[in-house]
Amino acid sequence: MRRLATLGVVLLGLFLVLGKLVSDAPPGVDVAVADTLGADWQGTAGRVAYVGSLVLGPVLPVAAALGLVVAALLTRRRPALMGLLLRCVLLLAACRAVSLVKPLFDRARPRDYPELSFPSGHVVSVASVGFTAVVLCAWLARHRLRAVVAVSSLAVALAALCRILLDVHWLTDVVGATVGVTAVGLLTGAALRLLPARTLDP
């Protein structure tokens, strides 16, 4: 647990430093990626990315949290399982809260667009669900863990790509979102005794 918490602290520091470094002006890699991938945001790529952002966005953690709460209520005769599910709701909420720090960095978007840029709220949403899913899988279905990690990673990558294709986020916004969620997830998971995962008591 101590190693996971230490890694969480290191990643949180990296997240904060990255946010401060890019808040004044985008680095060259951000500009290059935006000019390349975000150039067609009004064309076909942008339309596809818009649809992807509707699915892979803020609606996802809301649906996941509701699902976890319903599952917890249905398993109230199994206190250990119910407690696990409710702790996962708290984990999900803590990870999703990473996007609340946007005013701390006050970063502008690549193009004229409302709200602040760092970190990407869409990527935070998807990464939060993915992190929670991986933790829950580690407890309940460890044999499926690799598959859940792969699917979660792919979903985060697709969400990030959609936001860049729409030219509403810099590359470092989506990278920062992933790092921030991982940091908070590790720290919160350790605090809630979700990490490291164990065999659930009957």
CSV table of C-alpha atoms in Angstrom, one decimal, residues 28-168:
chain,number,residue,atom,x,y,z
A,28,GLY,CA,5.8,23.0,-29.4
A,29,VAL,CA,4.5,19.5,-29.3
A,30,ASP,CA,1.0,20.8,-28.4
A,31,VAL,CA,1.0,23.2,-31.3
A,32,ALA,CA,2.3,20.5,-33.7
A,33,VAL,CA,-0.3,18.0,-32.7
A,34,ALA,CA,-3.1,20.6,-32.8
A,35,ASP,CA,-2.1,21.8,-36.2
A,36,THR,CA,-2.0,18.2,-37.5
A,37,LEU,CA,-4.9,16.4,-35.9
A,38,GLY,CA,-7.1,19.4,-35.1
A,39,ALA,CA,-7.0,20.9,-38.5
A,40,ASP,CA,-10.2,19.1,-39.7
A,41,TRP,CA,-12.4,19.8,-36.7
A,42,GLN,CA,-15.1,21.2,-38.9
A,43,GLY,CA,-14.9,18.3,-41.4
A,44,THR,CA,-15.5,14.6,-41.3
A,45,ALA,CA,-13.0,13.9,-38.6
A,46,GLY,CA,-14.6,16.5,-36.4
A,47,ARG,CA,-18.0,15.1,-36.9
A,48,VAL,CA,-16.9,11.6,-36.0
A,49,ALA,CA,-15.0,12.9,-33.0
A,50,TYR,CA,-18.1,14.8,-31.8
A,51,VAL,CA,-20.1,11.6,-31.7
A,52,GLY,CA,-17.3,9.9,-29.9
A,53,SER,CA,-17.2,12.7,-27.3
A,54,LEU,CA,-20.9,12.3,-26.6
A,55,VAL,CA,-20.4,8.7,-25.6
A,56,LEU,CA,-16.9,9.0,-24.1
A,57,GLY,CA,-17.5,11.9,-21.8
A,58,PRO,CA,-19.1,13.2,-18.6
A,59,VAL,CA,-22.2,11.0,-19.0
A,60,LEU,CA,-20.1,7.9,-18.5
A,61,PRO,CA,-19.1,8.4,-14.8
A,62,VAL,CA,-22.7,9.4,-13.9
A,63,ALA,CA,-24.0,6.2,-15.5
A,64,ALA,CA,-21.3,4.1,-13.8
A,65,ALA,CA,-21.9,5.7,-10.4
A,66,LEU,CA,-25.7,5.0,-10.7
A,67,GLY,CA,-24.9,1.4,-11.7
A,68,LEU,CA,-22.6,0.9,-8.7
A,69,VAL,CA,-25.2,2.3,-6.3
A,70,VAL,CA,-28.0,0.1,-7.7
A,71,ALA,CA,-25.7,-2.9,-7.6
A,72,ALA,CA,-24.8,-2.1,-3.9
A,73,LEU,CA,-28.5,-1.9,-3.0
A,74,LEU,CA,-29.2,-5.2,-4.7
A,75,THR,CA,-26.4,-6.8,-2.7
A,76,ARG,CA,-27.3,-5.4,0.7
A,77,ARG,CA,-27.5,-8.9,2.1
A,78,ARG,CA,-23.8,-9.3,1.3
A,79,PRO,CA,-22.3,-6.5,3.4
A,80,ALA,CA,-18.7,-7.0,2.2
A,81,LEU,CA,-19.7,-6.8,-1.4
A,82,MET,CA,-22.0,-3.8,-0.8
A,83,GLY,CA,-19.2,-2.0,1.0
A,84,LEU,CA,-16.8,-2.7,-1.8
A,85,LEU,CA,-19.3,-1.3,-4.4
A,86,LEU,CA,-19.9,1.8,-2.3
A,87,ARG,CA,-16.2,2.5,-1.8
A,88,CYS,CA,-15.8,2.2,-5.5
A,89,VAL,CA,-18.5,5.0,-5.9
A,90,LEU,CA,-16.3,7.2,-3.7
A,91,LEU,CA,-13.2,6.3,-5.7
A,92,LEU,CA,-15.0,7.2,-8.9
A,93,ALA,CA,-16.2,10.5,-7.5
A,94,ALA,CA,-12.7,11.4,-6.2
A,95,CYS,CA,-11.1,10.6,-9.6
A,96,ARG,CA,-13.8,12.6,-11.5
A,97,ALA,CA,-13.1,15.6,-9.2
A,98,VAL,CA,-9.7,16.0,-10.9
A,99,SER,CA,-11.3,18.2,-13.5
A,100,LEU,CA,-12.4,20.7,-10.8
A,101,VAL,CA,-8.8,22.1,-10.6
A,102,LYS,CA,-9.1,23.7,-14.0
A,103,PRO,CA,-9.2,27.3,-12.5
A,104,LEU,CA,-5.9,26.6,-10.9
A,105,PHE,CA,-4.2,26.5,-14.3
A,106,ASP,CA,-6.4,28.9,-16.2
A,107,ARG,CA,-5.4,27.5,-19.6
A,108,ALA,CA,-7.0,28.5,-22.9
A,109,ARG,CA,-8.2,26.0,-25.5
A,110,PRO,CA,-6.5,25.5,-28.9
A,111,ARG,CA,-9.5,27.3,-30.5
A,112,ASP,CA,-12.2,29.7,-29.3
A,113,TYR,CA,-14.2,27.5,-26.9
A,114,PRO,CA,-15.9,28.0,-23.6
A,115,GLU,CA,-14.4,26.8,-20.3
A,116,LEU,CA,-10.8,26.1,-19.4
A,117,SER,CA,-8.5,23.5,-21.0
A,118,PHE,CA,-6.3,21.7,-18.4
A,119,PRO,CA,-7.0,18.9,-17.7
A,120,SER,CA,-9.5,17.5,-20.2
A,121,GLY,CA,-12.8,16.8,-18.4
A,122,HIS,CA,-13.8,14.2,-21.0
A,123,VAL,CA,-10.6,12.3,-20.5
A,124,VAL,CA,-10.9,12.6,-16.8
A,125,SER,CA,-14.4,11.2,-17.0
A,126,VAL,CA,-13.4,8.1,-19.0
A,127,ALA,CA,-10.2,7.6,-17.1
A,128,SER,CA,-12.1,7.7,-13.8
A,129,VAL,CA,-14.5,5.0,-15.0
A,130,GLY,CA,-11.6,2.9,-16.3
A,131,PHE,CA,-9.6,3.2,-13.1
A,132,THR,CA,-12.6,2.2,-11.0
A,133,ALA,CA,-13.4,-0.7,-13.3
A,134,VAL,CA,-9.9,-2.0,-13.1
A,135,VAL,CA,-9.9,-1.8,-9.3
A,136,LEU,CA,-13.3,-3.5,-9.1
A,137,CYS,CA,-12.2,-6.2,-11.5
A,138,ALA,CA,-9.1,-6.8,-9.4
A,139,TRP,CA,-11.3,-7.6,-6.5
A,140,LEU,CA,-14.1,-9.6,-8.2
A,141,ALA,CA,-12.7,-11.1,-11.4
A,142,ARG,CA,-8.9,-11.0,-11.4
A,143,HIS,CA,-8.8,-13.4,-14.3
A,144,ARG,CA,-10.4,-10.7,-16.5
A,145,LEU,CA,-8.0,-8.0,-15.3
A,146,ARG,CA,-5.8,-7.8,-18.4
A,147,ALA,CA,-8.9,-7.5,-20.7
A,148,VAL,CA,-10.4,-4.7,-18.5
A,149,VAL,CA,-7.1,-2.8,-18.4
A,150,ALA,CA,-6.8,-3.1,-22.2
A,151,VAL,CA,-10.4,-1.9,-22.8
A,152,SER,CA,-10.1,0.9,-20.3
A,153,SER,CA,-6.8,2.1,-21.8
A,154,LEU,CA,-8.3,2.0,-25.3
A,155,ALA,CA,-11.4,4.0,-24.1
A,156,VAL,CA,-9.1,6.7,-22.6
A,157,ALA,CA,-7.0,6.9,-25.8
A,158,LEU,CA,-10.1,7.2,-28.0
A,159,ALA,CA,-11.6,9.9,-25.7
A,160,ALA,CA,-8.3,11.8,-25.9
A,161,LEU,CA,-8.1,11.5,-29.7
A,162,CYS,CA,-11.7,12.8,-30.0
A,163,ARG,CA,-10.9,15.9,-28.0
A,164,ILE,CA,-7.7,16.6,-30.0
A,165,LEU,CA,-9.5,16.0,-33.3
A,166,LEU,CA,-12.2,18.5,-32.2
A,167,ASP,CA,-9.3,21.0,-31.5
A,168,VAL,CA,-10.7,21.7,-28.0
